PDB file of C-alpha atoms in Angstrom:
ATOM      1  CA  UNK A  14       7.004 -16.011 -16.309  1.00 45.00           C
ATOM      2  CA  UNK A  15       3.891 -17.435 -14.928  1.00 48.00           C
ATOM      3  CA  UNK A  16       0.850 -18.004 -17.346  1.00 45.00           C
ATOM      4  CA  UNK A  17      -2.045 -20.228 -17.335  1.00 44.00           C
ATOM      5  CA  UNK A  18      -0.034 -22.832 -19.448  1.00 44.00           C
ATOM      6  CA  UNK A  19       2.736 -23.037 -16.910  1.00 56.00           C
ATOM      7  CA  UNK A  20       3.706 -26.370 -15.387  1.00 70.00           C
ATOM      8  CA  UNK A  21       2.236 -26.789 -12.123  1.00 74.00           C
ATOM      9  CA  UNK A  22       5.278 -27.880 -10.206  1.00 82.00           C
ATOM     10  CA  UNK A  23       7.080 -25.218 -11.663  1.00 83.00           C
ATOM     11  CA  UNK A  24       3.956 -22.581 -10.310  1.00 83.00           C
ATOM     12  CA  UNK A  25       4.692 -24.046  -7.089  1.00 88.00           C
ATOM     13  CA  UNK A  26       8.766 -23.747  -7.392  1.00 91.00           C
ATOM     14  CA  UNK A  27       8.195 -20.038  -8.019  1.00 92.00           C
ATOM     15  CA  UNK A  28       5.714 -19.445  -5.518  1.00 92.00           C
ATOM     16  CA  UNK A  29       7.422 -21.409  -2.629  1.00 94.00           C
ATOM     17  CA  UNK A  30      10.653 -19.034  -3.758  1.00 94.00           C
ATOM     18  CA  UNK A  31       8.550 -16.019  -3.167  1.00 95.00           C
ATOM     19  CA  UNK A  32       7.162 -17.319   0.054  1.00 94.00           C
ATOM     20  CA  UNK A  33      10.339 -17.666   1.206  1.00 94.00           C
ATOM     21  CA  UNK A  34      12.232 -14.361   0.191  1.00 94.00           C
ATOM     22  CA  UNK A  35       8.838 -12.449   1.657  1.00 93.00           C
ATOM     23  CA  UNK A  36       9.554 -14.208   5.131  1.00 92.00           C
ATOM     24  CA  UNK A  37      12.900 -12.899   5.140  1.00 92.00           C
ATOM     25  CA  UNK A  38      11.970  -9.139   4.430  1.00 89.00           C
ATOM     26  CA  UNK A  39      10.644  -7.281   7.742  1.00 84.00           C
ATOM     27  CA  UNK A  40       9.943  -3.772   6.250  1.00 85.00           C
ATOM     28  CA  UNK A  41       7.522  -2.847   3.826  1.00 82.00           C
ATOM     29  CA  UNK A  42      10.198  -0.846   1.167  1.00 85.00           C
ATOM     30  CA  UNK A  43      12.422  -3.863   0.848  1.00 87.00           C
ATOM     31  CA  UNK A  44       8.955  -5.890   0.371  1.00 89.00           C
ATOM     32  CA  UNK A  45       7.925  -2.873  -2.457  1.00 89.00           C
ATOM     33  CA  UNK A  46      10.926  -3.632  -4.378  1.00 89.00           C
ATOM     34  CA  UNK A  47      10.908  -7.313  -4.086  1.00 91.00           C
ATOM     35  CA  UNK A  48       7.563  -7.579  -5.559  1.00 91.00           C
ATOM     36  CA  UNK A  49       7.675  -4.572  -8.459  1.00 88.00           C
ATOM     37  CA  UNK A  50      11.041  -6.214  -9.659  1.00 87.00           C
ATOM     38  CA  UNK A  51       9.671  -8.890 -10.918  1.00 89.00           C
ATOM     39  CA  UNK A  52       6.155  -9.515 -13.532  1.00 88.00           C
ATOM     40  CA  UNK A  53       5.979 -12.918 -11.762  1.00 90.00           C
ATOM     41  CA  UNK A  54       6.369 -11.460  -8.394  1.00 91.00           C
ATOM     42  CA  UNK A  55       3.631  -8.638  -8.961  1.00 90.00           C
ATOM     43  CA  UNK A  56       0.895 -11.413 -10.143  1.00 89.00           C
ATOM     44  CA  UNK A  57       1.751 -14.131  -7.508  1.00 91.00           C
ATOM     45  CA  UNK A  58       1.544 -11.160  -4.474  1.00 90.00           C
ATOM     46  CA  UNK A  59      -1.996 -10.230  -5.870  1.00 87.00           C
ATOM     47  CA  UNK A  60      -3.041 -13.585  -5.977  1.00 87.00           C
ATOM     48  CA  UNK A  61      -2.303 -13.702  -2.106  1.00 89.00           C
ATOM     49  CA  UNK A  62      -3.257 -10.387  -0.784  1.00 85.00           C
ATOM     50  CA  UNK A  63      -6.737 -10.385  -3.224  1.00 77.00           C
ATOM     51  CA  UNK A  64      -7.787 -13.999  -3.567  1.00 67.00           C
ATOM     52  CA  UNK A  65     -11.121 -13.409  -5.771  1.00 61.00           C
ATOM     53  CA  UNK A  66      -8.451 -11.446  -8.089  1.00 58.00           C
ATOM     54  CA  UNK A  67      -6.882 -14.922  -9.261  1.00 53.00           C
ATOM     55  CA  UNK A  68      -8.396 -16.904 -12.018  1.00 53.00           C
ATOM     56  CA  UNK A  69      -6.433 -20.214 -10.899  1.00 65.00           C
ATOM     57  CA  UNK A  70      -9.143 -21.758  -8.563  1.00 64.00           C
ATOM     58  CA  UNK A  71      -6.443 -23.996  -6.861  1.00 76.00           C
ATOM     59  CA  UNK A  72      -3.847 -21.070  -6.352  1.00 82.00           C
ATOM     60  CA  UNK A  73      -5.229 -20.674  -2.353  1.00 81.00           C
ATOM     61  CA  UNK A  74      -4.715 -24.337  -1.804  1.00 83.00           C
ATOM     62  CA  UNK A  75      -1.571 -24.428  -3.057  1.00 88.00           C
ATOM     63  CA  UNK A  76      -0.168 -21.036  -1.463  1.00 88.00           C
ATOM     64  CA  UNK A  77      -1.711 -22.980   1.899  1.00 88.00           C
ATOM     65  CA  UNK A  78       0.472 -25.842   0.962  1.00 90.00           C
ATOM     66  CA  UNK A  79       3.783 -23.767   0.205  1.00 92.00           C
ATOM     67  CA  UNK A  80       3.432 -21.843   3.519  1.00 91.00           C
ATOM     68  CA  UNK A  81       2.978 -25.616   5.296  1.00 91.00           C
ATOM     69  CA  UNK A  82       6.011 -26.487   3.473  1.00 91.00           C
ATOM     70  CA  UNK A  83       7.695 -23.656   4.892  1.00 91.00           C
ATOM     71  CA  UNK A  84       7.007 -23.576   8.131  1.00 91.00           C
ATOM     72  CA  UNK A  85       5.205 -19.960   7.538  1.00 90.00           C
ATOM     73  CA  UNK A  86       1.907 -18.944   8.645  1.00 87.00           C
ATOM     74  CA  UNK A  87      -0.161 -17.906   5.703  1.00 86.00           C
ATOM     75  CA  UNK A  88      -2.240 -15.564   7.491  1.00 83.00           C
ATOM     76  CA  UNK A  89       0.524 -13.544   8.662  1.00 85.00           C
ATOM     77  CA  UNK A  90       2.384 -13.719   5.641  1.00 89.00           C
ATOM     78  CA  UNK A  91      -0.573 -12.130   3.536  1.00 87.00           C
ATOM     79  CA  UNK A  92      -0.978  -9.201   6.715  1.00 84.00           C
ATOM     80  CA  UNK A  93       2.719  -8.762   5.641  1.00 87.00           C
ATOM     81  CA  UNK A  94       2.207  -8.190   1.759  1.00 89.00           C
ATOM     82  CA  UNK A  95      -0.742  -6.067   2.161  1.00 84.00           C
ATOM     83  CA  UNK A  96       0.807  -2.624   2.859  1.00 82.00           C
ATOM     84  CA  UNK A  97       3.312  -3.074  -0.147  1.00 83.00           C
ATOM     85  CA  UNK A  98       0.320  -4.571  -2.212  1.00 83.00           C
ATOM     86  CA  UNK A  99      -1.422  -1.140  -1.548  1.00 78.00           C
ATOM     87  CA  UNK A 100       1.304   0.914  -2.000  1.00 74.00           C
ATOM     88  CA  UNK A 101       2.133  -0.540  -5.518  1.00 78.00           C
ATOM     89  CA  UNK A 102      -1.485  -0.319  -6.364  1.00 75.00           C
ATOM     90  CA  UNK A 103      -1.832  -4.110  -7.179  1.00 75.00           C
ATOM     91  CA  UNK A 104      -5.028  -3.932  -4.681  1.00 68.00           C
ATOM     92  CA  UNK A 105      -7.383  -1.078  -3.265  1.00 60.00           C
ATOM     93  CA  UNK A 106      -6.452   0.317   0.169  1.00 53.00           C
ATOM     94  CA  UNK A 107      -9.794  -0.992   1.218  1.00 49.00           C
ATOM     95  CA  UNK A 108      -9.449  -0.024   4.602  1.00 44.00           C
ATOM     96  CA  UNK A 109      -8.464   3.528   3.736  1.00 44.00           C
ATOM     97  CA  UNK A 110     -11.284   3.771   1.244  1.00 49.00           C
ATOM     98  CA  UNK A 111     -14.017   1.932   3.081  1.00 67.00           C
ATOM     99  CA  UNK A 112     -15.573   2.398   6.265  1.00 81.00           C
ATOM    100  CA  UNK A 113     -14.960  -0.533   8.672  1.00 86.00           C
ATOM    101  CA  UNK A 114     -18.244   0.273  10.661  1.00 90.00           C
ATOM    102  CA  UNK A 115     -20.441   0.954   7.894  1.00 88.00           C
ATOM    103  CA  UNK A 116     -19.455  -1.630   6.205  1.00 86.00           C
ATOM    104  CA  UNK A 117     -20.613  -3.958   8.836  1.00 90.00           C
ATOM    105  CA  UNK A 118     -23.589  -1.617   9.385  1.00 90.00           C
ATOM    106  CA  UNK A 119     -22.284  -0.639  13.403  1.00 92.00           C
ATOM    107  CA  UNK A 120     -21.929   2.570  15.160  1.00 91.00           C
ATOM    108  CA  UNK A 121     -17.921   3.543  16.187  1.00 89.00           C
ATOM    109  CA  UNK A 122     -18.364   2.515  19.557  1.00 91.00           C
ATOM    110  CA  UNK A 123     -20.127  -1.008  19.305  1.00 92.00           C
ATOM    111  CA  UNK A 124     -18.559  -3.529  21.415  1.00 94.00           C
ATOM    112  CA  UNK A 125     -17.449  -7.027  20.401  1.00 92.00           C
ATOM    113  CA  UNK A 126     -20.352  -8.921  20.710  1.00 94.00           C
ATOM    114  CA  UNK A 127     -21.933  -6.528  18.335  1.00 94.00           C
ATOM    115  CA  UNK A 128     -19.248  -6.806  15.859  1.00 93.00           C
ATOM    116  CA  UNK A 129     -19.503 -10.590  15.934  1.00 93.00           C
ATOM    117  CA  UNK A 130     -23.453 -10.246  15.230  1.00 94.00           C
ATOM    118  CA  UNK A 131     -23.339  -7.994  12.656  1.00 92.00           C
ATOM    119  CA  UNK A 132     -20.372  -9.612  10.674  1.00 92.00           C
ATOM    120  CA  UNK A 133     -22.635 -13.084  10.837  1.00 90.00           C
ATOM    121  CA  UNK A 134     -25.700 -11.223   9.677  1.00 91.00           C
ATOM    122  CA  UNK A 135     -23.466  -9.406   6.672  1.00 88.00           C
ATOM    123  CA  UNK A 136     -21.584 -12.535   5.970  1.00 84.00           C
ATOM    124  CA  UNK A 137     -24.530 -14.645   5.085  1.00 83.00           C
ATOM    125  CA  UNK A 138     -25.826 -12.439   2.499  1.00 82.00           C
ATOM    126  CA  UNK A 139     -22.548 -12.213   0.459  1.00 77.00           C
ATOM    127  CA  UNK A 140     -21.007 -15.477   1.426  1.00 74.00           C
ATOM    128  CA  UNK A 141     -19.784 -17.205  -1.882  1.00 66.00           C
ATOM    129  CA  UNK A 142     -20.943 -20.612  -1.050  1.00 66.00           C
ATOM    130  CA  UNK A 143     -24.333 -19.520  -0.644  1.00 67.00           C
ATOM    131  CA  UNK A 144     -24.528 -16.554  -3.339  1.00 63.00           C
ATOM    132  CA  UNK A 145     -22.201 -17.671  -5.938  1.00 59.00           C
ATOM    133  CA  UNK A 146     -24.490 -16.269  -8.690  1.00 63.00           C
ATOM    134  CA  UNK A 147     -24.059 -12.635  -6.578  1.00 63.00           C
ATOM    135  CA  UNK A 148     -21.963 -10.365  -8.746  1.00 59.00           C
ATOM    136  CA  UNK A 149     -18.871  -9.459  -6.272  1.00 61.00           C
ATOM    137  CA  UNK A 150     -20.117 -11.852  -3.586  1.00 63.00           C
ATOM    138  CA  UNK A 151     -16.334 -12.986  -2.961  1.00 70.00           C
ATOM    139  CA  UNK A 152     -14.800  -9.855  -2.881  1.00 71.00           C
ATOM    140  CA  UNK A 153     -17.717  -8.172  -0.453  1.00 77.00           C
ATOM    141  CA  UNK A 154     -17.173 -11.406   1.652  1.00 79.00           C
ATOM    142  CA  UNK A 155     -13.259 -10.715   1.749  1.00 79.00           C
ATOM    143  CA  UNK A 156     -13.655  -6.690   2.868  1.00 81.00           C
ATOM    144  CA  UNK A 157     -16.031  -8.150   5.464  1.00 85.00           C
ATOM    145  CA  UNK A 158     -14.028 -10.373   6.885  1.00 85.00           C
ATOM    146  CA  UNK A 159     -11.054  -7.620   6.735  1.00 82.00           C
ATOM    147  CA  UNK A 160     -13.466  -5.382   8.991  1.00 86.00           C
ATOM    148  CA  UNK A 161     -14.458  -8.078  11.376  1.00 89.00           C
ATOM    149  CA  UNK A 162     -10.585  -9.336  11.330  1.00 86.00           C
ATOM    150  CA  UNK A 163      -9.519  -5.821  12.200  1.00 86.00           C
ATOM    151  CA  UNK A 164     -12.191  -4.582  14.401  1.00 91.00           C
ATOM    152  CA  UNK A 165     -12.338  -7.773  16.934  1.00 90.00           C
ATOM    153  CA  UNK A 166      -8.781  -7.388  17.906  1.00 89.00           C
ATOM    154  CA  UNK A 167      -8.459  -4.548  20.353  1.00 90.00           C
ATOM    155  CA  UNK A 168      -4.238  -3.346  18.592  1.00 85.00           C
ATOM    156  CA  UNK A 169      -5.540  -3.481  15.583  1.00 85.00           C
ATOM    157  CA  UNK A 170      -9.042  -1.664  16.497  1.00 87.00           C
ATOM    158  CA  UNK A 171      -7.121   1.215  17.434  1.00 87.00           C
ATOM    159  CA  UNK A 172      -4.495   1.508  14.934  1.00 81.00           C
ATOM    160  CA  UNK A 173      -7.626   1.654  12.772  1.00 80.00           C
ATOM    161  CA  UNK A 174      -9.498   4.223  14.822  1.00 84.00           C
ATOM    162  CA  UNK A 175      -6.395   6.341  14.991  1.00 80.00           C
ATOM    163  CA  UNK A 176      -6.190   6.364  11.381  1.00 73.00           C
ATOM    164  CA  UNK A 177      -9.438   6.606  10.690  1.00 72.00           C
ATOM    165  CA  UNK A 178      -9.780   9.900  12.534  1.00 70.00           C
ATOM    166  CA  UNK A 179      -6.795  11.448  10.805  1.00 61.00           C
ATOM    167  CA  UNK A 180      -7.341  10.062   7.515  1.00 53.00           C
ATOM    168  CA  UNK A 181      -9.540  13.138   6.787  1.00 50.00           C
ATOM    169  CA  UNK A 182      -7.406  15.523   7.466  1.00 47.00           C
ATOM    170  CA  UNK A 183      -4.322  14.533   5.388  1.00 40.00           C
ATOM    171  CA  UNK A 184      -3.831  16.117   2.293  1.00 42.00           C
ATOM    172  CA  UNK A 185      -1.357  16.023  -0.522  1.00 38.00           C
ATOM    173  CA  UNK A 186       1.202  18.836  -0.494  1.00 44.00           C
ATOM    174  CA  UNK A 187       1.394  20.820  -3.903  1.00 43.00           C
ATOM    175  CA  UNK A 188       3.595  19.731  -6.511  1.00 44.00           C
ATOM    176  CA  UNK A 189       6.398  22.787  -6.197  1.00 46.00           C
ATOM    177  CA  UNK A 190       8.744  21.578  -8.751  1.00 48.00           C
ATOM    178  CA  UNK A 191       9.579  23.560 -11.651  1.00 49.00           C
ATOM    179  CA  UNK A 192      10.114  22.835 -15.392  1.00 51.00           C
ATOM    180  CA  UNK A 193      13.695  22.460 -16.196  1.00 50.00           C
ATOM    181  CA  UNK A 194      13.345  24.951 -19.014  1.00 54.00           C
ATOM    182  CA  UNK A 195      12.167  27.583 -15.780  1.00 54.00           C
ATOM    183  CA  UNK A 196      14.881  26.039 -13.615  1.00 54.00           C
ATOM    184  CA  UNK A 197      17.587  27.230 -16.312  1.00 61.00           C
ATOM    185  CA  UNK A 198      16.157  30.423 -16.844  1.00 65.00           C
ATOM    186  CA  UNK A 199      16.232  31.125 -12.854  1.00 67.00           C
ATOM    187  CA  UNK A 200      19.942  29.916 -12.732  1.00 63.00           C
ATOM    188  CA  UNK A 201      20.837  31.959 -15.736  1.00 66.00           C
ATOM    189  CA  UNK A 202      19.709  35.259 -14.514  1.00 69.00           C
ATOM    190  CA  UNK A 203      21.006  34.229 -11.183  1.00 70.00           C
ATOM    191  CA  UNK A 204      24.636  33.866 -12.166  1.00 69.00           C
ATOM    192  CA  UNK A 205      24.449  36.851 -14.863  1.00 69.00           C
ATOM    193  CA  UNK A 206      23.209  38.959 -11.664  1.00 75.00           C
ATOM    194  CA  UNK A 207      26.403  38.029  -9.758  1.00 76.00           C
ATOM    195  CA  UNK A 208      28.648  38.681 -12.739  1.00 76.00           C
ATOM    196  CA  UNK A 209      26.913  42.235 -13.278  1.00 75.00           C
ATOM    197  CA  UNK A 210      27.501  42.772  -9.214  1.00 82.00           C
ATOM    198  CA  UNK A 211      31.297  41.636  -9.765  1.00 76.00           C
ATOM    199  CA  UNK A 212      31.559  44.094 -12.629  1.00 81.00           C
ATOM    200  CA  UNK A 213      30.402  47.059 -10.706  1.00 79.00           C
ATOM    201  CA  UNK A 214      32.646  46.008  -7.596  1.00 78.00           C
ATOM    202  CA  UNK A 215      35.416  46.260  -9.725  1.00 77.00           C
ATOM    203  CA  UNK A 216      34.494  49.396 -11.391  1.00 77.00           C
ATOM    204  CA  UNK A 217      34.140  51.106  -7.992  1.00 72.00           C
ATOM    205  CA  UNK A 218      37.504  49.380  -6.774  1.00 73.00           C
ATOM    206  CA  UNK A 219      38.886  51.119  -9.869  1.00 71.00           C
ATOM    207  CA  UNK A 220      37.502  54.558  -9.254  1.00 72.00           C
ATOM    208  CA  UNK A 221      38.767  54.545  -5.534  1.00 72.00           C
ATOM    209  CA  UNK A 222      42.032  53.514  -6.494  1.00 67.00           C
ATOM    210  CA  UNK A 223      42.685  55.887  -9.733  1.00 62.00           C
ATOM    211  CA  UNK A 224      41.135  59.028  -7.766  1.00 59.00           C
TER     212      UNK A 224
END
């Protein structure tokens, strides 16, 4: 298991193995199974998807080097892991709980130039290099970067707008399952009723035959 006292070579080997396994999978359900099956995978996934959550300052550089050694684009691997990480609750679903337009302080019909200018303006305020003492600056910058990266891309923006439009209409269906004791009682009375009807039919047929 990965820990602060683990050998750096061992950490890099585990990370390299995890990166290759992620790269081989093409759907979120299989990624969820991979991540949830191992505690080290959970930690690695969180450190990759949310760099601000990790306590190891050299992890980002190690991750970039491992991806480069394996011929994998780190940004694409991160984007691939993000839905699975959010489904497992490893990181917050910021795109679902936060409004990217509100985050950048722009209107929903803003053009590309307005999005770019808004991102630069907000990023300067929270960039970790210039505001290291500001609480949550790293996480805030990551959120701004996610918003900018999504809204500047026409395809990603269309997907986000669609999800943003339908999200308020979504609601979870109520749990209609019954406790085991209630199900047992229902089954008992169901079969008892069938048995009672069967007895009545036998008596009815007996009366007809012997008349």
